[in-house]
Short mmCIF file of N, CA and C in Angstrom, two decimals:
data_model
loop_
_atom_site.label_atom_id
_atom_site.label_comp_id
_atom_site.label_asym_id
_atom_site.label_seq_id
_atom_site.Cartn_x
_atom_site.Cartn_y
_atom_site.Cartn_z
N UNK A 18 0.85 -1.19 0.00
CA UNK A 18 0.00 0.00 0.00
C UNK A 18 0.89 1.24 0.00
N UNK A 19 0.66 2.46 -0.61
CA UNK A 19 1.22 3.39 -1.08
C UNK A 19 1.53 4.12 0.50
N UNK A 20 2.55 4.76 0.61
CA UNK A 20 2.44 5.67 1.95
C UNK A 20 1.63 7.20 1.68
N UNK A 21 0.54 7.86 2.42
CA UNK A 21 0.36 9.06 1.82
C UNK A 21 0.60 9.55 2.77
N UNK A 22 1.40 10.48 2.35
CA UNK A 22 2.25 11.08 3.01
C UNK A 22 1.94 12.86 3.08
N UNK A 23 1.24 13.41 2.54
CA UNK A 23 0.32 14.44 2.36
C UNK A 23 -0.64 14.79 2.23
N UNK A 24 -1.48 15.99 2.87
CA UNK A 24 -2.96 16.04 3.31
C UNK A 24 -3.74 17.19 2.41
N UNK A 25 -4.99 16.91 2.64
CA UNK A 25 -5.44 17.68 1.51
C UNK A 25 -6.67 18.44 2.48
N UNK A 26 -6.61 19.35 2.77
CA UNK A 26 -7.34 20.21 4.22
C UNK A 26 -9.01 19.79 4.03
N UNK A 27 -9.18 19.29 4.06
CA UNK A 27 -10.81 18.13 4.24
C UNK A 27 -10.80 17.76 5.29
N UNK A 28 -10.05 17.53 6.45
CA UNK A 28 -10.55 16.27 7.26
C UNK A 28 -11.45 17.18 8.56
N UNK A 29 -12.70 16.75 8.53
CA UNK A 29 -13.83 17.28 9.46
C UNK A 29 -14.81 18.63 8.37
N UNK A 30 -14.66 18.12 7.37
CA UNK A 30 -15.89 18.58 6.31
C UNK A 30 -16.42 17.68 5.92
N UNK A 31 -17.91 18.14 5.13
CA UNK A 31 -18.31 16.99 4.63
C UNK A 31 -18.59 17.62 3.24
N UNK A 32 -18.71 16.28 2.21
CA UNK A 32 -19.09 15.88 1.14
C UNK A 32 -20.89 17.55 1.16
N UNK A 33 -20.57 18.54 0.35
CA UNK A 33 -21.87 19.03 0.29
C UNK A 33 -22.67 18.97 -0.70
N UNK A 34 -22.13 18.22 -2.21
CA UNK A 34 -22.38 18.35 -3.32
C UNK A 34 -21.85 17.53 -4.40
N UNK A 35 -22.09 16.78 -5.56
CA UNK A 35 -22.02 16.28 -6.48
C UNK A 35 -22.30 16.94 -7.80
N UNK A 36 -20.90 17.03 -8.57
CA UNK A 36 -21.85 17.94 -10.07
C UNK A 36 -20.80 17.82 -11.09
N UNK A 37 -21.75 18.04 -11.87
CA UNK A 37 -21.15 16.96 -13.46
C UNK A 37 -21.57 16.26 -13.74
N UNK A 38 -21.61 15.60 -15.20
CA UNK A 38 -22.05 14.50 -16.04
C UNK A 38 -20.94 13.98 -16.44
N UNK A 39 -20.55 12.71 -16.54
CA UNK A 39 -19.00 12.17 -16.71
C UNK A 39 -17.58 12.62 -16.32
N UNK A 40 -17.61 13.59 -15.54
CA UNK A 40 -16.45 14.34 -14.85
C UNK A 40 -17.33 15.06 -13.76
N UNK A 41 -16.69 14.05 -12.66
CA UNK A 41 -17.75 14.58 -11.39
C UNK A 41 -16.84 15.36 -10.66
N UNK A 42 -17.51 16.73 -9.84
CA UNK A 42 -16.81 17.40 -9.18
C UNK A 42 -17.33 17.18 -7.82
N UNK A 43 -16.84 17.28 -7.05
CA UNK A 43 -17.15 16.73 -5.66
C UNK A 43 -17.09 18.27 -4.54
N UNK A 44 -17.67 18.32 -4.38
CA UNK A 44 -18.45 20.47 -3.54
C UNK A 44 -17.97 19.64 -1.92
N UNK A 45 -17.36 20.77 -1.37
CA UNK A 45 -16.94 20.05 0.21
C UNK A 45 -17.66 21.43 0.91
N UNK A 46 -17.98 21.64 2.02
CA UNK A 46 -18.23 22.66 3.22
C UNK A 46 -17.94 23.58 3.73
N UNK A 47 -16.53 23.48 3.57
CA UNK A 47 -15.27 24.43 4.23
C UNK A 47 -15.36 25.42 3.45
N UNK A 48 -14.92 26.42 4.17
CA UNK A 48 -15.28 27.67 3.93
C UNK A 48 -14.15 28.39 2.76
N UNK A 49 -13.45 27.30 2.29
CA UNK A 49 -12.51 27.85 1.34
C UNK A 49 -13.37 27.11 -0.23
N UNK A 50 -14.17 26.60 0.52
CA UNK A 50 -15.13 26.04 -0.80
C UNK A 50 -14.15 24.92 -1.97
N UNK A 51 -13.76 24.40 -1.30
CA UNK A 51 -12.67 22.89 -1.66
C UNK A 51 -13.70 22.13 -2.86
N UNK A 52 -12.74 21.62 -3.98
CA UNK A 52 -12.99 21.00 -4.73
C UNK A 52 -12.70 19.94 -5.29
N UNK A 53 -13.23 18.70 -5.69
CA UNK A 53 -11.96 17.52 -6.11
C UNK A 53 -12.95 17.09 -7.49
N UNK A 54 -12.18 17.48 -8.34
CA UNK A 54 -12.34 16.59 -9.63
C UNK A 54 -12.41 15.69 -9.94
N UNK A 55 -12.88 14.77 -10.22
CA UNK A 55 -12.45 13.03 -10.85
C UNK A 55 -12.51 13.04 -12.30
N UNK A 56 -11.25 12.14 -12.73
CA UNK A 56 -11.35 12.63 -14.24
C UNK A 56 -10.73 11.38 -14.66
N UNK A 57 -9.88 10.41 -13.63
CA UNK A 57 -10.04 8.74 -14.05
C UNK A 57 -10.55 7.89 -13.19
N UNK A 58 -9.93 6.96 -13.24
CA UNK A 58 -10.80 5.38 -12.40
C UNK A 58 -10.44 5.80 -11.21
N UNK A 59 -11.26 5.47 -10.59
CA UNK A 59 -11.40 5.70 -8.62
C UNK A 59 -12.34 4.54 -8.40
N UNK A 60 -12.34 4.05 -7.20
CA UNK A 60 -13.10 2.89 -5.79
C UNK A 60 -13.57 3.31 -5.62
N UNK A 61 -14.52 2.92 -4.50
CA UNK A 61 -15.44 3.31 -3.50
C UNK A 61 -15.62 2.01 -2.61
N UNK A 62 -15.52 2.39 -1.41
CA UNK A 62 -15.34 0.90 -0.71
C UNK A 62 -16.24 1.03 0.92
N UNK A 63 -17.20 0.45 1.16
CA UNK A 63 -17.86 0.41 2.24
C UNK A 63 -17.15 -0.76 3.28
N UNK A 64 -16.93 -1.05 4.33
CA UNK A 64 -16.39 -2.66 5.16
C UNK A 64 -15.85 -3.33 4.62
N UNK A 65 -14.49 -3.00 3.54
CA UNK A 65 -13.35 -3.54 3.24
C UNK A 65 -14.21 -3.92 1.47
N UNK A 66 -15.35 -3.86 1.26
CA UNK A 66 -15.76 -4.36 -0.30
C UNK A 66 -15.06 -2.93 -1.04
N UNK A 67 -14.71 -2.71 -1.93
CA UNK A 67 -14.57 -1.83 -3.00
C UNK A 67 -15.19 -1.95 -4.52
N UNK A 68 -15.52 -1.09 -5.04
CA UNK A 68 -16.32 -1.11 -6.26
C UNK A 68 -15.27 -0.07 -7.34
N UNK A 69 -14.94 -0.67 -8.35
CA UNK A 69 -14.07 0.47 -9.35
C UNK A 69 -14.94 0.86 -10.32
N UNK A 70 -15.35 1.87 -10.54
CA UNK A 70 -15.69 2.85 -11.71
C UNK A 70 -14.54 2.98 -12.59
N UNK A 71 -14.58 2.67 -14.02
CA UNK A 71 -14.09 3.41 -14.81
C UNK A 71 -14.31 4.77 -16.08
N UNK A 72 -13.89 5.44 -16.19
CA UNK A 72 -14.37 6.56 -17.16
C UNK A 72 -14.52 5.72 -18.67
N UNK A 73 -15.35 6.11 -19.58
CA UNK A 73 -16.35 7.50 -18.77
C UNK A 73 -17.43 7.21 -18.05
N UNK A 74 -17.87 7.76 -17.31
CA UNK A 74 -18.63 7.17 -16.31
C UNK A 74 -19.99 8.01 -16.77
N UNK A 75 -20.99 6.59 -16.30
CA UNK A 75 -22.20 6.79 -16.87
C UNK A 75 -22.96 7.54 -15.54
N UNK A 76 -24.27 8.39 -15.80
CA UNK A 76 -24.82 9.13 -15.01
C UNK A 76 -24.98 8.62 -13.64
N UNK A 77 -25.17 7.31 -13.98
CA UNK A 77 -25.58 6.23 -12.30
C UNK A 77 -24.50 6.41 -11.50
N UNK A 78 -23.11 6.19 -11.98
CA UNK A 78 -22.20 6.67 -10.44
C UNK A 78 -22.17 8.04 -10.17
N UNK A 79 -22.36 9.02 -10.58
CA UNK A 79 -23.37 10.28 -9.94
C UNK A 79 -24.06 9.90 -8.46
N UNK A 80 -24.90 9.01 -8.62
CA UNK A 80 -26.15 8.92 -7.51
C UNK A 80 -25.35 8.06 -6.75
N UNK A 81 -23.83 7.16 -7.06
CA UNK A 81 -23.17 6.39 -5.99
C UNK A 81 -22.75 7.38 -5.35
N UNK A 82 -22.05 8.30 -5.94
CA UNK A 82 -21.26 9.71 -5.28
C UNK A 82 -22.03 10.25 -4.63
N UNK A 83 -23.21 10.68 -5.00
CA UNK A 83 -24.32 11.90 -3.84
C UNK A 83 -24.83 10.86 -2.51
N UNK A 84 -24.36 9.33 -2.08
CA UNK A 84 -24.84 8.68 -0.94
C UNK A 84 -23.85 9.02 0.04
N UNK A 85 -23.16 9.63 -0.29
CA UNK A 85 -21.71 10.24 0.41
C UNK A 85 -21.93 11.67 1.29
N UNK A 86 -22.95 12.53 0.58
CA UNK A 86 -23.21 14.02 0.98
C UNK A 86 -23.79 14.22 2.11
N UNK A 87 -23.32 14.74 3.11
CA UNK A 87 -23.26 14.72 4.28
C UNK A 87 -22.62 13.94 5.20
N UNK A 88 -21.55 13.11 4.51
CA UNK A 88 -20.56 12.29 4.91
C UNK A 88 -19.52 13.12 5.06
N UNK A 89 -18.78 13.33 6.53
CA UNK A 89 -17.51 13.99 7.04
C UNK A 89 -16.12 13.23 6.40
N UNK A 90 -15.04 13.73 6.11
CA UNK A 90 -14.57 13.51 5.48
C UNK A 90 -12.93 13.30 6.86
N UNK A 91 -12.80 12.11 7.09
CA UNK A 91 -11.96 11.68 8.16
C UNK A 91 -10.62 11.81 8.12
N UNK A 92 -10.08 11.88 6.88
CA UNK A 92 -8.48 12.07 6.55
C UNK A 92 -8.87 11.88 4.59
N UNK A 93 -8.33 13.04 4.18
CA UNK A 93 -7.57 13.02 2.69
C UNK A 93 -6.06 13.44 2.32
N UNK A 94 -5.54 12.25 1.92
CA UNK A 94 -4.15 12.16 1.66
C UNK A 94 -3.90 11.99 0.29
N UNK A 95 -2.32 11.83 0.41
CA UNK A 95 -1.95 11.47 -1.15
C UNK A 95 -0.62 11.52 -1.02
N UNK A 96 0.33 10.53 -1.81
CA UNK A 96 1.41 10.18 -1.76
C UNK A 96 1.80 10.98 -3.35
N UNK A 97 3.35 10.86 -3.37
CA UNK A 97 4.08 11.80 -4.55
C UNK A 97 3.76 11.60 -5.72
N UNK A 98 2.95 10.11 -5.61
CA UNK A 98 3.06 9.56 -7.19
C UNK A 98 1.59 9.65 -7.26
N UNK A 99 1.08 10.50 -6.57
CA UNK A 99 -0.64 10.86 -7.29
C UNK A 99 -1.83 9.89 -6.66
N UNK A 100 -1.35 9.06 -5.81
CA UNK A 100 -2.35 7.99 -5.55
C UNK A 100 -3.14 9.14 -4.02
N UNK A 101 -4.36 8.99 -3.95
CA UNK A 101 -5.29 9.96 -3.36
C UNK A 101 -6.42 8.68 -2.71
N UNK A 102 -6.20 8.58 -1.33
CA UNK A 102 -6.86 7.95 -0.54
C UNK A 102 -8.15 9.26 0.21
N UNK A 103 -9.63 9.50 0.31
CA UNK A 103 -10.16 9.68 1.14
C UNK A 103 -10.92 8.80 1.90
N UNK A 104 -10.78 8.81 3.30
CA UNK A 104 -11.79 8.10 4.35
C UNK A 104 -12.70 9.31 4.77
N UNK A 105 -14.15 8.19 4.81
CA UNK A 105 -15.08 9.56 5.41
C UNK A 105 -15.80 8.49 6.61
N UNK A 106 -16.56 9.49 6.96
CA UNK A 106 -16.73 8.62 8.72
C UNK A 106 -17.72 7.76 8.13
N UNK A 107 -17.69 5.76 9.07
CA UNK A 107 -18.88 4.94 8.45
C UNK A 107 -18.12 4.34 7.55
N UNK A 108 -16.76 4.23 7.54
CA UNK A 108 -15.85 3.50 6.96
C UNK A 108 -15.82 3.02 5.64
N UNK A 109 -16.14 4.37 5.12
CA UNK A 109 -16.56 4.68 3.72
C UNK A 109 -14.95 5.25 3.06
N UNK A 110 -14.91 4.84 1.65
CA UNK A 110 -13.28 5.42 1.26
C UNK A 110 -13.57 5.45 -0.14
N UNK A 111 -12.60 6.82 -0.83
CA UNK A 111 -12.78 6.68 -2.08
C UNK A 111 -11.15 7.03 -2.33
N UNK A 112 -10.68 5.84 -3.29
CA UNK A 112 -9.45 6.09 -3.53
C UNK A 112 -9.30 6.27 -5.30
N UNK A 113 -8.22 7.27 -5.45
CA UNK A 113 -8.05 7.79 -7.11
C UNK A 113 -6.79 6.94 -6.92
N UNK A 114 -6.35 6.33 -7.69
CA UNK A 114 -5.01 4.92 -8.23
C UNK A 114 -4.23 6.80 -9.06
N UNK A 115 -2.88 6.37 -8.99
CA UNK A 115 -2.33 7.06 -10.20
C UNK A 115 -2.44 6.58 -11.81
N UNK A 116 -2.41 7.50 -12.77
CA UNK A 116 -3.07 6.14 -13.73
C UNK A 116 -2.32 7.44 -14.94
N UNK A 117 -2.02 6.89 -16.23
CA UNK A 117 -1.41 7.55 -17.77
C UNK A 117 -1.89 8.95 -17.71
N UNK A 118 -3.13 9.36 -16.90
CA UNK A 118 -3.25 11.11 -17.21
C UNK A 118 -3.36 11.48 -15.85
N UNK A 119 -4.35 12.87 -15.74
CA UNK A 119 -4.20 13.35 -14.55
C UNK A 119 -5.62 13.11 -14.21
N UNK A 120 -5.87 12.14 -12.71
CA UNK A 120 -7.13 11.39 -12.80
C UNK A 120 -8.03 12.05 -11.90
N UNK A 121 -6.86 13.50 -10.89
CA UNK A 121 -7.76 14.05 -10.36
C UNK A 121 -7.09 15.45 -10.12
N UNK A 122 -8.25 16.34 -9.53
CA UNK A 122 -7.64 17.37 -9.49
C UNK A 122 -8.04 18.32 -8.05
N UNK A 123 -7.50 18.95 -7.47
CA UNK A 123 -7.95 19.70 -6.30
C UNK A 123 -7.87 21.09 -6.11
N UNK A 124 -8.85 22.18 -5.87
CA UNK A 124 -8.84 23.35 -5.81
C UNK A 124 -9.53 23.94 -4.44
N UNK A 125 -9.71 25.06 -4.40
CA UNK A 125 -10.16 25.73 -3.37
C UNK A 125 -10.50 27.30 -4.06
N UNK A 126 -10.68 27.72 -3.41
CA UNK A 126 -10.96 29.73 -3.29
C UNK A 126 -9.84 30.46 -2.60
N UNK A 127 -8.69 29.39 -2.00
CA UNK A 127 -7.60 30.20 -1.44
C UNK A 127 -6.54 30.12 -2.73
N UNK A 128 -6.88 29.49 -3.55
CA UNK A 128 -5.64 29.60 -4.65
C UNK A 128 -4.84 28.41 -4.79
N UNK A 129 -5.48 27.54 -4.16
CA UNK A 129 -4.68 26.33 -3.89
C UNK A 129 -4.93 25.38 -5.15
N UNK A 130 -4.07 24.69 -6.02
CA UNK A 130 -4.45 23.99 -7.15
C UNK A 130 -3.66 22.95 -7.67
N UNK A 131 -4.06 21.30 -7.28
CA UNK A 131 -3.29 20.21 -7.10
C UNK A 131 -3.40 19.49 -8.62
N UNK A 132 -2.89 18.66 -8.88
CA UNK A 132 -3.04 17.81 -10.39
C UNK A 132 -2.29 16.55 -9.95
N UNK A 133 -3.18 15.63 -9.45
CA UNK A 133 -2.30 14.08 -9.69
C UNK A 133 -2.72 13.16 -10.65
N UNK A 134 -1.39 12.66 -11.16
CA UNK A 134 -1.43 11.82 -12.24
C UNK A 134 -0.11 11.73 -13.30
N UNK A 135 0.13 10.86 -13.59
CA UNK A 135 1.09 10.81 -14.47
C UNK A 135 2.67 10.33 -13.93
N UNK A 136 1.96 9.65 -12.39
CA UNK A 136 3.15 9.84 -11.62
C UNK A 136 3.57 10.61 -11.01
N UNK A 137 2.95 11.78 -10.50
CA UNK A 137 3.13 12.80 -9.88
C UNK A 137 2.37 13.48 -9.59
N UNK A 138 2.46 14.52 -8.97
CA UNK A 138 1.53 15.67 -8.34
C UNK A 138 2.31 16.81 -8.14
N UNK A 139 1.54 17.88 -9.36
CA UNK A 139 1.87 19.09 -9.53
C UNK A 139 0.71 20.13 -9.11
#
């Protein structure tokens, strides 16, 4: 398992929003108005089961993503090479794999603006 070794200022927000059609953006609480892109294959894993989505993703994992909203968000990490673990409370996890492009992306309203993928995170 990857070490993540860096945090992504989520932990004790929750999930407020889902939006997009095949590139889902994920709306968090915090008052910097935090954002996470998905733009390749990511899990979703309830009591150790995991489920992989791959792009492009059809409207239905939309409605997997919005069972999440109002789900606190327990630790979001990420190691150098792009791999992006979140746990949210209820032992719920959505992990982005590093993968040939950039599979996700992270922003805010403070200026803050992440890109993993490709082996890295810029």
């Amino acid at each position: 398992m990857p070490r993540m070794g860096y945090t992504l200022p989520l932990a004790g927000h929750a999930l407020r929003d889902v939006e997009g059609d095949g590139r889902f953006h994920l709306a968090f609480d915090d008052t910097a108005e935090s954002r996470l892109f998905l733009d390749g294959p990511f899990s979703l894993s309830a009591g150790g089961d995991a489920e992989e989505y791959v792009p492009p993703h059809p409207e239905w994992v939309r409605d997997v993503l919005l069972s999440l909203v109002g789900a606190r968000v327990e630790s979001a990490r990420f190691d150098r090479h792009s791999n992006l673990r979140m746990r949210f409370a209820g032992e719920r996890e959505l992990f982005v794999p590093d993968g040939p492009f950039e599979n996700w992306h992270y922003s805010n309203n403070e200026g803050t603006w992440l890109h993993g993928g490709v082996g890295r995170v810029a």
